[in-house]
Short mmCIF file of C-alpha atoms in Angstrom, two decimals:
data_model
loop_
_atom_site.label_atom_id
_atom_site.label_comp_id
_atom_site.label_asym_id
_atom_site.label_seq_id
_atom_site.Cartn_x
_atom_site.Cartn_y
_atom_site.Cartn_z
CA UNK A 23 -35.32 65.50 -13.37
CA UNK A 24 -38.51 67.07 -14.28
CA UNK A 25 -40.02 64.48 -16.53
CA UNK A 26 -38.95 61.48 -13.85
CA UNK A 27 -40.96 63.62 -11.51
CA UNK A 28 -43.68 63.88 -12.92
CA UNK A 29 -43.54 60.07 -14.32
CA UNK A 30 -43.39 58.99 -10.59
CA UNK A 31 -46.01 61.47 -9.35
CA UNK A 32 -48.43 59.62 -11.96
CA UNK A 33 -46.89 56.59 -11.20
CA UNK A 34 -48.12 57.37 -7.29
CA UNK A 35 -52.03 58.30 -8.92
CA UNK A 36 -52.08 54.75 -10.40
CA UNK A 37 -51.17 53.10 -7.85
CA UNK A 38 -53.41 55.01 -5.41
CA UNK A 39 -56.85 54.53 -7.30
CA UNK A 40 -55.79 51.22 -8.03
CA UNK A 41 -55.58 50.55 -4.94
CA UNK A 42 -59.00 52.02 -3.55
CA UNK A 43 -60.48 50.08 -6.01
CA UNK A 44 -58.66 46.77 -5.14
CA UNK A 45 -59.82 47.39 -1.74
CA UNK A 46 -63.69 47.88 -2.68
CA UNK A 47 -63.32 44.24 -4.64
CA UNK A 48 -62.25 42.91 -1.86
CA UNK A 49 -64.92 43.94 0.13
CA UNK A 50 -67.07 43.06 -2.11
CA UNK A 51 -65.69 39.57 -2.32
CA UNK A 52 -65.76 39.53 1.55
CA UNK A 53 -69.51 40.09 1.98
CA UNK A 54 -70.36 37.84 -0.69
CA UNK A 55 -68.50 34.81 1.10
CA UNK A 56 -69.58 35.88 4.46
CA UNK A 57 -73.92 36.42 2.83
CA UNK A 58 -73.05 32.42 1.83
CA UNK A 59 -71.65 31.66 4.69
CA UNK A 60 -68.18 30.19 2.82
CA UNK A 61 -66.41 28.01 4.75
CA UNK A 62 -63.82 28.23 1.99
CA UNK A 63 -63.03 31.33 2.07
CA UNK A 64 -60.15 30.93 5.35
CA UNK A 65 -57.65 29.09 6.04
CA UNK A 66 -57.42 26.99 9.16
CA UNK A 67 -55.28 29.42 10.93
CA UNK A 68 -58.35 32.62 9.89
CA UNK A 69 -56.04 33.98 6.58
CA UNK A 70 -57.65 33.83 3.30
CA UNK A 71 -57.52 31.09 0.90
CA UNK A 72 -56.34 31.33 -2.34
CA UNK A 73 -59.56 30.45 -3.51
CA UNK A 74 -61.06 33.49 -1.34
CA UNK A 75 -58.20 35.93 -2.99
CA UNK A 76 -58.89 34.56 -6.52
CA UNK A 77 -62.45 35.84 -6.26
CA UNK A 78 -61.47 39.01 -5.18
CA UNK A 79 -59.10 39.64 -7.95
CA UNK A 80 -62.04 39.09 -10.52
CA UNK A 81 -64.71 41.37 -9.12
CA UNK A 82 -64.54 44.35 -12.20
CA UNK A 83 -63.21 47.02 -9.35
CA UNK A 84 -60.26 44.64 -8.85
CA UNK A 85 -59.53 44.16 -11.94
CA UNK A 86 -59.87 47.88 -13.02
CA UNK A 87 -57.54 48.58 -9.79
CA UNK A 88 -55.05 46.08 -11.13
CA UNK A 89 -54.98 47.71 -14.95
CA UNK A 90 -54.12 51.06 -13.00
CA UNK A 91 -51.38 48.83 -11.09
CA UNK A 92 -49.86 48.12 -14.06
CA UNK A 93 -49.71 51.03 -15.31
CA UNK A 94 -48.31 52.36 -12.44
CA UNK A 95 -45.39 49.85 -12.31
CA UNK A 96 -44.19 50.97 -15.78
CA UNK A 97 -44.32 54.50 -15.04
CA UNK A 98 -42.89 53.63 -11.74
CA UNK A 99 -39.69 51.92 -13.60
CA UNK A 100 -39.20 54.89 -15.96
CA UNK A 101 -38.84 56.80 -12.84
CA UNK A 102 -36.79 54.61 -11.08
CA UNK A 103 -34.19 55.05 -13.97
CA UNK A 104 -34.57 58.49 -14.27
CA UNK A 105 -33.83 59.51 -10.38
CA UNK A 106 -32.31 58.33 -7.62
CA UNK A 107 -34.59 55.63 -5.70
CA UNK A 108 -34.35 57.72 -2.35
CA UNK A 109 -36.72 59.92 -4.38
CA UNK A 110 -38.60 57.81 -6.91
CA UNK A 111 -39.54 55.63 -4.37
CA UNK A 112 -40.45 58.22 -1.74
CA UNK A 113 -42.91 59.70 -4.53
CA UNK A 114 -44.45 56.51 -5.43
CA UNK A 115 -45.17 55.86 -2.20
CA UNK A 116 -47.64 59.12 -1.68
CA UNK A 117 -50.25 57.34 -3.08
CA UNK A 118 -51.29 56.98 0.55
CA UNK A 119 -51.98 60.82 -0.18
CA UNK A 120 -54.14 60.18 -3.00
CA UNK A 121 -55.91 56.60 -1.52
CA UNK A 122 -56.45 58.52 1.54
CA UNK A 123 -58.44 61.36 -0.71
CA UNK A 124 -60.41 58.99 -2.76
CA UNK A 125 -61.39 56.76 -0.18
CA UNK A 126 -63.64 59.74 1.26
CA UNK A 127 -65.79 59.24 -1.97
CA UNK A 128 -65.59 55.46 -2.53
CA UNK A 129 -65.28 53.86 0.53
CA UNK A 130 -67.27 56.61 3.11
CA UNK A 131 -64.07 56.71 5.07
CA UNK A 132 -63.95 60.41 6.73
CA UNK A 133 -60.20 61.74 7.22
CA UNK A 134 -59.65 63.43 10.69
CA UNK A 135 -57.52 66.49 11.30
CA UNK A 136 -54.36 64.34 12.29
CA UNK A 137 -54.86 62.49 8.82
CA UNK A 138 -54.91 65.91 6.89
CA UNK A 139 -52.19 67.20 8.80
CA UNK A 140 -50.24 64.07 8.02
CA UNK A 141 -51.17 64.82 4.33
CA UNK A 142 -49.38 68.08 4.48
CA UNK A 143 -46.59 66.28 6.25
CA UNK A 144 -46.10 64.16 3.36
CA UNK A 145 -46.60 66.67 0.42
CA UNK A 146 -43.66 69.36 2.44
CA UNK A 147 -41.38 66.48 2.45
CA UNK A 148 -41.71 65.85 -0.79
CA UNK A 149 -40.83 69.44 -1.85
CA UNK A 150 -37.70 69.21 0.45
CA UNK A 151 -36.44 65.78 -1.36
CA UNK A 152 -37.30 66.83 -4.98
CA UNK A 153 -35.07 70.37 -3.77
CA UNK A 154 -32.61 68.41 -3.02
CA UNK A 155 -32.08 65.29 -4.84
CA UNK A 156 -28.84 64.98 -7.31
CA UNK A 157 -28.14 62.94 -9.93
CA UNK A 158 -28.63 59.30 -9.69
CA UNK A 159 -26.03 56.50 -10.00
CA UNK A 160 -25.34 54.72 -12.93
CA UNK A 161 -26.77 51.36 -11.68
CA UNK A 162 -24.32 49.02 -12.77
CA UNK A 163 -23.51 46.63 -10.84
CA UNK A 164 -21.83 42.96 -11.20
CA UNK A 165 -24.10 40.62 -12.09
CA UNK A 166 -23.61 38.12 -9.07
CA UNK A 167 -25.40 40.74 -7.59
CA UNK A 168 -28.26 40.98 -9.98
CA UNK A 169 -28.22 36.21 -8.79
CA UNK A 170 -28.54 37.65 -5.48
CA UNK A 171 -31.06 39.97 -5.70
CA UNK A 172 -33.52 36.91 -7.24
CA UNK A 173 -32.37 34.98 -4.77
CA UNK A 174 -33.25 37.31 -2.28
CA UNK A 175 -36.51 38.02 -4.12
CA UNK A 176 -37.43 34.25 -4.14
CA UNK A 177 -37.00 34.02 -0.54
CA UNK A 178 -38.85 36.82 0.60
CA UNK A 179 -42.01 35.91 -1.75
CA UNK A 180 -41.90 32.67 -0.84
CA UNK A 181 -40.92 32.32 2.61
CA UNK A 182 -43.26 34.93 3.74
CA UNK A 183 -46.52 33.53 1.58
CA UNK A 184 -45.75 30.56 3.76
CA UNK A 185 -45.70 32.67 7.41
CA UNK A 186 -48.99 34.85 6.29
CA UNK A 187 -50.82 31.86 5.22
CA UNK A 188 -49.68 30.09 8.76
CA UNK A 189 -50.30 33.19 10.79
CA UNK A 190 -53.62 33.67 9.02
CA UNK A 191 -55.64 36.55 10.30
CA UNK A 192 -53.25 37.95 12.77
CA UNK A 193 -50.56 38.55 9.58
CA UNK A 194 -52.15 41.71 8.01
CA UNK A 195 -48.67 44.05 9.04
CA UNK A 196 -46.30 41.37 8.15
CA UNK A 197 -48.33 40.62 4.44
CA UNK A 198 -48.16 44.66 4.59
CA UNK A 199 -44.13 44.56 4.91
CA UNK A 200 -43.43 41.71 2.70
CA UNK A 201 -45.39 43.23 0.24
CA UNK A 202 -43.91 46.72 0.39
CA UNK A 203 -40.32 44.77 0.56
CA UNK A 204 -41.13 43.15 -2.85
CA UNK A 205 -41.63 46.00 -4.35
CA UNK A 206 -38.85 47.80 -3.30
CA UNK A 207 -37.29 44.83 -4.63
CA UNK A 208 -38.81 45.86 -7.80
CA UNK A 209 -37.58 48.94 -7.87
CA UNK A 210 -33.94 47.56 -7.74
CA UNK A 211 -34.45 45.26 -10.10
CA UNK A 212 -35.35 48.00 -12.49
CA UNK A 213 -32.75 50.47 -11.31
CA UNK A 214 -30.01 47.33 -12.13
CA UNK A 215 -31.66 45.57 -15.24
CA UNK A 216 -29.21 45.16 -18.20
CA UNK A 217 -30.31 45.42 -22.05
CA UNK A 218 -32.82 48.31 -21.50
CA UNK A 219 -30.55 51.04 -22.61
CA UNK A 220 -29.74 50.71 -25.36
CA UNK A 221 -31.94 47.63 -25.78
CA UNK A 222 -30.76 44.30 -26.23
CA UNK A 223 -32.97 41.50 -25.92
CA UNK A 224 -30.49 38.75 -25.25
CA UNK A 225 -29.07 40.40 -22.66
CA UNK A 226 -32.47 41.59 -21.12
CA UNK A 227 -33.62 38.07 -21.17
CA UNK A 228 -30.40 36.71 -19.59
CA UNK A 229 -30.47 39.21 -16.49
CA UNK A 230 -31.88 37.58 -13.50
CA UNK A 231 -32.65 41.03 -12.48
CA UNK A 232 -35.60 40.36 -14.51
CA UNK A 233 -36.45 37.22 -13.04
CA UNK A 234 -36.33 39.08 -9.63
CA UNK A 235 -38.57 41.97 -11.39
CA UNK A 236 -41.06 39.21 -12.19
CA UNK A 237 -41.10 37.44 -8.58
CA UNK A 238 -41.46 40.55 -6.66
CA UNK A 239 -43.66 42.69 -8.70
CA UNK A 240 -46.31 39.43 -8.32
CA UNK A 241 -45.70 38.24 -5.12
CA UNK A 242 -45.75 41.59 -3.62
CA UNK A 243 -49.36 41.81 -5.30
CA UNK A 244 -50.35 39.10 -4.40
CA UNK A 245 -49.39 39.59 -0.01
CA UNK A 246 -50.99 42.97 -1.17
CA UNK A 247 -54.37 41.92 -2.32
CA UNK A 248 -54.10 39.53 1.24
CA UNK A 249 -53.26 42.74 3.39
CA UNK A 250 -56.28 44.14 1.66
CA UNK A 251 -58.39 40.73 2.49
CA UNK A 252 -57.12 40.67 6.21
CA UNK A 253 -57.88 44.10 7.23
CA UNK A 254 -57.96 45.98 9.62
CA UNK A 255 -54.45 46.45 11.29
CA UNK A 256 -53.60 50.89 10.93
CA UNK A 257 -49.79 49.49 10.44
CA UNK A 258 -50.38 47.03 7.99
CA UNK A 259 -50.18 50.11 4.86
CA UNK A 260 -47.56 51.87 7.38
CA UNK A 261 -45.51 48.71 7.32
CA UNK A 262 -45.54 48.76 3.32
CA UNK A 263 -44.78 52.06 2.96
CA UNK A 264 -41.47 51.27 5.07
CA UNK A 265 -40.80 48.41 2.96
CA UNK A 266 -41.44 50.47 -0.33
CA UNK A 267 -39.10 53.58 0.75
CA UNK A 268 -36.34 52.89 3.59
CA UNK A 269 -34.34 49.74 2.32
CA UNK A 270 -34.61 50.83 -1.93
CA UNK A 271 -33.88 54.21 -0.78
CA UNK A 272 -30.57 53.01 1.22
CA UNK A 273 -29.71 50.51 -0.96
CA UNK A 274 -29.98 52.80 -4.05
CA UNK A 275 -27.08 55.45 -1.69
CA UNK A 276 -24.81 52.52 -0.78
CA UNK A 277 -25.21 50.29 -3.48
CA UNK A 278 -25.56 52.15 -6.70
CA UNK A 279 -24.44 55.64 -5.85
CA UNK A 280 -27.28 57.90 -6.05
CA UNK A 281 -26.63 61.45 -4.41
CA UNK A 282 -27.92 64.68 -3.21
CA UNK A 283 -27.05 68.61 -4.40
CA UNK A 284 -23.61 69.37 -2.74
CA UNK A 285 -24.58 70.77 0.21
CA UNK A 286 -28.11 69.51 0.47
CA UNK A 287 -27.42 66.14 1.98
CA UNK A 288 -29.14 66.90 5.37
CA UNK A 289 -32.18 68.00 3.62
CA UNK A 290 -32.30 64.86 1.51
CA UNK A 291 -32.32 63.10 4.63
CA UNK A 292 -34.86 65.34 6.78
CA UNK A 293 -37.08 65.10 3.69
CA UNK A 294 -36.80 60.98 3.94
CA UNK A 295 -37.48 60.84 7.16
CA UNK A 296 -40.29 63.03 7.37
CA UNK A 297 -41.94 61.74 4.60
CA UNK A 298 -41.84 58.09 5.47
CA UNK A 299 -43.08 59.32 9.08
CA UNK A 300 -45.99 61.29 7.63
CA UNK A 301 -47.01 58.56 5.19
CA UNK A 302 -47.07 56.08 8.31
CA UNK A 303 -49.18 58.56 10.39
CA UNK A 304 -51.65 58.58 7.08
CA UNK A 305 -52.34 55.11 7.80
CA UNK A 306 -51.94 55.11 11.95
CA UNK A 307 -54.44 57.95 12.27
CA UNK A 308 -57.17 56.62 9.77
CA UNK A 309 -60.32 56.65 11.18
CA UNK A 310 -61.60 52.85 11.77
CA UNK A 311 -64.88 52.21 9.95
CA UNK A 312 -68.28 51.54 11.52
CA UNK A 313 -68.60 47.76 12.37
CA UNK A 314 -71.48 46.12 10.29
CA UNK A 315 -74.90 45.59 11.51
CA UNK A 316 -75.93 42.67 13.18
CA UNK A 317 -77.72 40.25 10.48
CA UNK A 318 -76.63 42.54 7.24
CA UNK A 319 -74.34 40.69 4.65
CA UNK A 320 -71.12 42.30 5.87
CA UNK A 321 -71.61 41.20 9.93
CA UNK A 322 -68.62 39.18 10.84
CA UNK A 323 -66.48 40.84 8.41
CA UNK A 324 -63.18 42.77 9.33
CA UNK A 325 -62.80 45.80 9.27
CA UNK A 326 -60.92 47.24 6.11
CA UNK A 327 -58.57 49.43 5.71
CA UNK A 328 -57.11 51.03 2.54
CA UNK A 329 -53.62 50.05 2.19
CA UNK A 330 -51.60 51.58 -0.75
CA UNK A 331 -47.99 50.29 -2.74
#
């Protein structure tokens, strides 16, 4: 229990800085297309265009950001196999904490009382879950499931690139959700995968739970990096860190059997629910930034804010 702790609280640091980052190479990206005035960089409908994202995902901050992402995601799947996803998850998904922190330094973003409050919110709840978490369930499942969870995976990647792309500006909450969905979807996929223990490569490459690993760990970076892009919509990181939490975190109680203490069930739950609420009121109360001045490089950019897997 301890070590999967402490693999998904640094699990939760990756993903936070990495994220910060991705969010100042976006920027960066922005106010360069906006200084040349791009007419490339949107899509008819106001979204950004793959050719927009692209350029933000090879400024050196990105890229940085996205080595820390990686990271992240294999510490984050040694955790999801060493406790139950109601908590791994729930961990993982404090990096609003630590985004919320480092964006004071890197992005001049000043957290208000209701944000630090909302910090404390989240760190409580987190004491209250790790109290009372069990062991988790033993993950195996049939392996029609494992088909439907890439089907599933395919759909949700796909079908919702498509609706982002069509809503264009106006999609950064649903890129937000779709993107915290995938990688919940991750997190399954890891919880399920077969030929990791003990390994067997045959069997590993045979499990579409991989397949669904693959398609939801990029797709969900990819709506990420356009959430980032869209800014600035306070829901947008609320509405991934309900994706991220609520349906892995159910599905892991239902579906493969993970538990509380005997006894401790309510405080499982209260420390769920709180937490998820307190990482949403990270994001809801964060302080919009200044709009640009008239004439500078950034003018007719949107405002940004940080949103964290």
């Amino acid at each position: 229990m301890i070590i999967g702790l402490l693999t998904a609280v640094a699990a939760s640091a990756c993903y936070g800085t990495g994220s910060v980052l991705q969010a100042v190479g976006s920027r960066k990206s922005a106010r360069r297309e906006a200084a040349e005035a791009s007419t490339t960089g949107v899509t008819q409908h106001g979204g950004p265009s793959l050719s927009s994202t692209a350029k933000a995902a090879v400024t050196w901050e990105f890229m940085v950001g996205t080595v820390l992402d990686f990271i992240g995601f294999g510490l984050g799947a040694l955790a999801a196999r060493l406790l139950p996803l109601f908590l791994s998850q729930t961990v993982i998904s404090a990096n609003l904490v630590i985004t919320a922190v480092l964006s004071i330094k890197l992005l001049g973003i000043r957290l208000n009382r209701a944000e630090w409050t909302s910090i404390g919110v989240v760190c409580g709840a987190l004491v209250l879950l790790a109290t009372a978490a069990g062991p988790e369930g033993s993950g195996h499942t049939p392996i029609a499931a494992h088909w439907w969870l890439l089907a599933a995976s395919v759909v949700l990647i796909g079908g919702g690139t498509l609706l982002v792309r069509l809503l264009g500006g106006r999609a950064a909450i649903l890129a937000g959700l779709l993107s915290g969905l995938g990688f919940g979807a991750l997190g399954i996929g890891v919880r399920v995968l077969n030929g990791v223990a003990p390994f067997d490569l045959p069997s590993l490459l045979g499990d579409p739970a991989l397949y669904a690993i693959l398609v939801a760990g990029i797709g969900g970076m990819y709506l990420h990096t356009v959430a980032l892009q869209i800014g600035s919509v306070n829901g947008a990181t609320a509405a991934l860190v309900v994706g991220e939490t609520v349906v892995p975190g159910m599905l892991g109680v239902l579906w493969l059997g993970d538990s509380s203490r005997p006894g401790f069930g309510w405080v499982a739950a209260l420390g769920f629910v709180v937490a998820v609420a307190g990482a949403v009121a990270v994001a809801w109360y964060g302080e919009p930034e200044p709009e640009a001045e008239p004439g500078s490089p950034a003018a007719g950019e949107r405002q940004t804010e940080v949103a964290a897997r």
